Amino acid sequence: MKSTAVVTGASSGLGAEFARQLAAKGFDLIIAARRRERLECLARELEQKHGVAVQVFAVDLTKPDVLEELARLIQSRSDVEILVNNAGYGAGGRYDQADTERQMGMIALHVTAAARLTRAALPQMVARGRGAVINMASVVAFAHLPGSTLYCTTKKWLVDFSRSIADELAGTGVHIQALCPGFTRTEAMEGKKLPEFLWLTCEEVVAASLRAAERGSGVCVPSFTYKLLVFILRSPLGGLLSWARMARKRRKARM
Ligand SMILES: NC(=O)c1ccc[n+]([C@@H]2O[C@H](COP(=O)([O-])OP(=O)(O)OC[C@H]3O[C@@H](n4cnc5c(N)ncnc54)[C@H](OP(=O)(O)O)[C@@H]3O)[C@@H](O)[C@H]2O)c1
């Protein structure tokens, strides 16, 4: 029997790349996002190139009723082997002033949608004794960045959520990954100016994630540069840097 992979946020960037690499491995797909034309175009490309079946689910996953519809579709099938909870975005601004709808949207996507779809997919994976859930977090899960409070904390939640389920499911053959990329070239990052060495490509991030998911559960941080950064952020030095930044801010506020 063919296996199916579900990818949310597949209309562009990292999600579209997950769909491409999974189709190349022979998975049928269910791809979800709001932009129907993008999804249909990708579905045609993958069906022609790899001979896989692709079902398009063009919806806003922040809406509880459509989220439930996708969850029930996943639950109704017995062939979902990979779920990639990738849909998401970063909306910034000081929290007392930030756009409420955009902020709540991050909770709806990064927390509620990921939690609901994972719950829908796991029972069949556990019953089969294999499968993987990849939750798209970020390296910012290991930092706290003023101006990106909910982005950082919802990504941190995804890391904790993934680790906790991974512990619960140890020995079942089902792997849970928190994927934590650094800056990756996607539409969402257009116009951002950064030193070249900080940029990752969608191809390398997705390939690293799928390789790691085959090996087992865990936190996947693609590239040596970002592994080093995460190591520093999680060490006492990370705490010290954060304390120094806050102290500088308080000093400035007093002046
Ligand atoms: N690029 C980076 O540097 C980077 C680093 C770390 C983590 N990430 C994470 O990677 C994920 C993908 O980001 P990306 O960089 O690939 O950006 P992107 O190209 O903008 O992709 C975001 C995807 O999420 C979908 N999406 C957004 N809101 C949605 C909604 N309400 N309902 C359904 N789908 C929705 C978008 O589709 P529609 O607009 O068609 O709905 C799109 O397919 C995000 O979770 C992001 O936080 C990115």
CSV table of C-alpha atoms and ligand atoms in Angstrom, one decimal, residues 8-16 32-36 38-39 59-63 85-90 102 105 109-110 136-140 151 155 158 179-189 199 202, ligand 1:
chain,number,residue,atom,x,y,z
A,8,THR,CA,0.6,22.1,6.0
A,9,GLY,CA,1.8,25.4,4.6
A,10,ALA,CA,2.8,23.8,1.4
A,11,SER,CA,2.0,26.7,-1.0
A,12,SER,CA,5.5,28.1,-0.6
A,13,GLY,CA,8.9,28.0,1.1
A,14,LEU,CA,9.8,25.1,3.3
A,15,GLY,CA,6.4,23.5,3.1
A,16,ALA,CA,6.5,23.3,-0.7
A,32,ALA,CA,-2.8,22.4,2.9
A,33,ALA,CA,-2.6,26.2,2.8
A,34,ARG,CA,-4.8,29.1,1.9
A,35,ARG,CA,-3.6,29.9,-1.7
A,36,ARG,CA,-5.4,27.4,-3.8
A,38,ARG,CA,-0.3,27.7,-5.7
A,39,LEU,CA,-1.3,24.3,-4.2
A,59,VAL,CA,-8.1,26.4,3.7
A,60,ASP,CA,-7.3,28.8,6.5
A,61,LEU,CA,-6.1,26.6,9.3
A,62,THR,CA,-6.7,29.3,12.0
A,63,LYS,CA,-10.4,28.5,11.5
A,85,ASN,CA,3.1,20.8,10.8
A,86,ASN,CA,4.8,23.6,8.9
A,87,ALA,CA,2.2,26.3,8.4
A,88,GLY,CA,3.2,29.4,10.3
A,89,TYR,CA,4.6,32.9,10.2
A,90,GLY,CA,6.3,35.5,12.3
A,102,ARG,CA,-1.9,38.4,13.7
A,105,GLY,CA,-3.1,33.6,14.5
A,109,LEU,CA,-1.3,27.8,13.7
A,110,HIS,CA,1.8,26.9,15.7
A,136,MET,CA,8.3,23.2,12.4
A,137,ALA,CA,9.8,25.2,15.3
A,138,SER,CA,12.9,27.5,14.8
A,139,VAL,CA,16.2,28.3,16.4
A,140,VAL,CA,14.5,31.2,18.1
A,151,TYR,CA,6.7,33.8,17.7
A,155,LYS,CA,8.1,27.9,18.6
A,158,LEU,CA,6.5,23.2,19.6
A,179,LEU,CA,12.7,21.1,13.4
A,180,CYS,CA,14.6,24.2,14.3
A,181,PRO,CA,16.1,26.0,11.3
A,182,GLY,CA,17.9,29.3,11.3
A,183,PHE,CA,17.4,31.9,8.6
A,184,THR,CA,16.2,30.1,5.4
A,185,ARG,CA,15.7,31.7,2.0
A,186,THR,CA,11.9,31.8,1.5
A,187,GLU,CA,9.3,34.4,0.4
A,188,ALA,CA,8.8,35.2,4.0
A,189,MET,CA,12.4,36.3,4.3
A,199,TRP,CA,21.4,31.7,5.1
A,202,CYS,CA,15.0,25.1,1.8
B,1,LIG,N1,12.3,31.0,6.6
B,1,LIG,C1,12.9,30.9,7.8
B,1,LIG,O1,14.0,31.5,8.0
B,1,LIG,C2,12.3,30.1,8.9
B,1,LIG,C3,13.1,29.8,10.0
B,1,LIG,C4,12.6,29.0,11.0
B,1,LIG,C5,11.3,28.5,10.9
B,1,LIG,N2,10.5,28.9,9.9
B,1,LIG,C6,9.2,28.4,9.9
B,1,LIG,O2,9.0,27.6,8.7
B,1,LIG,C7,7.6,27.7,8.4
B,1,LIG,C8,7.4,28.0,6.9
B,1,LIG,O3,7.9,29.3,6.7
B,1,LIG,P1,8.5,29.8,5.3
B,1,LIG,O4,9.7,30.6,5.7
B,1,LIG,O5,8.6,28.7,4.4
B,1,LIG,O6,7.5,30.9,4.9
B,1,LIG,P2,6.4,31.0,3.8
B,1,LIG,O7,6.9,30.7,2.4
B,1,LIG,O8,5.6,32.2,4.0
B,1,LIG,O9,5.4,29.7,4.1
B,1,LIG,C9,4.4,29.8,5.1
B,1,LIG,C10,3.4,28.8,4.8
B,1,LIG,O10,2.4,28.8,5.8
B,1,LIG,C11,1.1,28.9,5.2
B,1,LIG,N3,0.1,29.6,6.0
B,1,LIG,C12,0.3,30.8,6.6
B,1,LIG,N4,-0.9,31.1,7.3
B,1,LIG,C13,-1.7,30.1,7.1
B,1,LIG,C14,-3.1,29.8,7.5
B,1,LIG,N5,-3.7,30.7,8.2
B,1,LIG,N6,-3.7,28.7,7.1
B,1,LIG,C15,-3.0,27.8,6.3
B,1,LIG,N7,-1.7,28.0,5.9
B,1,LIG,C16,-1.1,29.1,6.3
B,1,LIG,C17,1.4,29.7,3.9
B,1,LIG,O11,0.4,29.5,2.9
B,1,LIG,P3,-0.8,30.5,2.5
B,1,LIG,O12,-0.3,31.9,2.6
B,1,LIG,O13,-1.1,30.1,1.1
B,1,LIG,O14,-1.9,30.2,3.5
B,1,LIG,C18,2.7,29.1,3.4
B,1,LIG,O15,2.5,28.0,2.7
B,1,LIG,C19,6.9,28.6,9.4
B,1,LIG,O16,6.3,27.9,10.4
B,1,LIG,C20,8.1,29.4,9.9
B,1,LIG,O17,7.8,30.0,11.2
B,1,LIG,C21,11.0,29.6,8.8
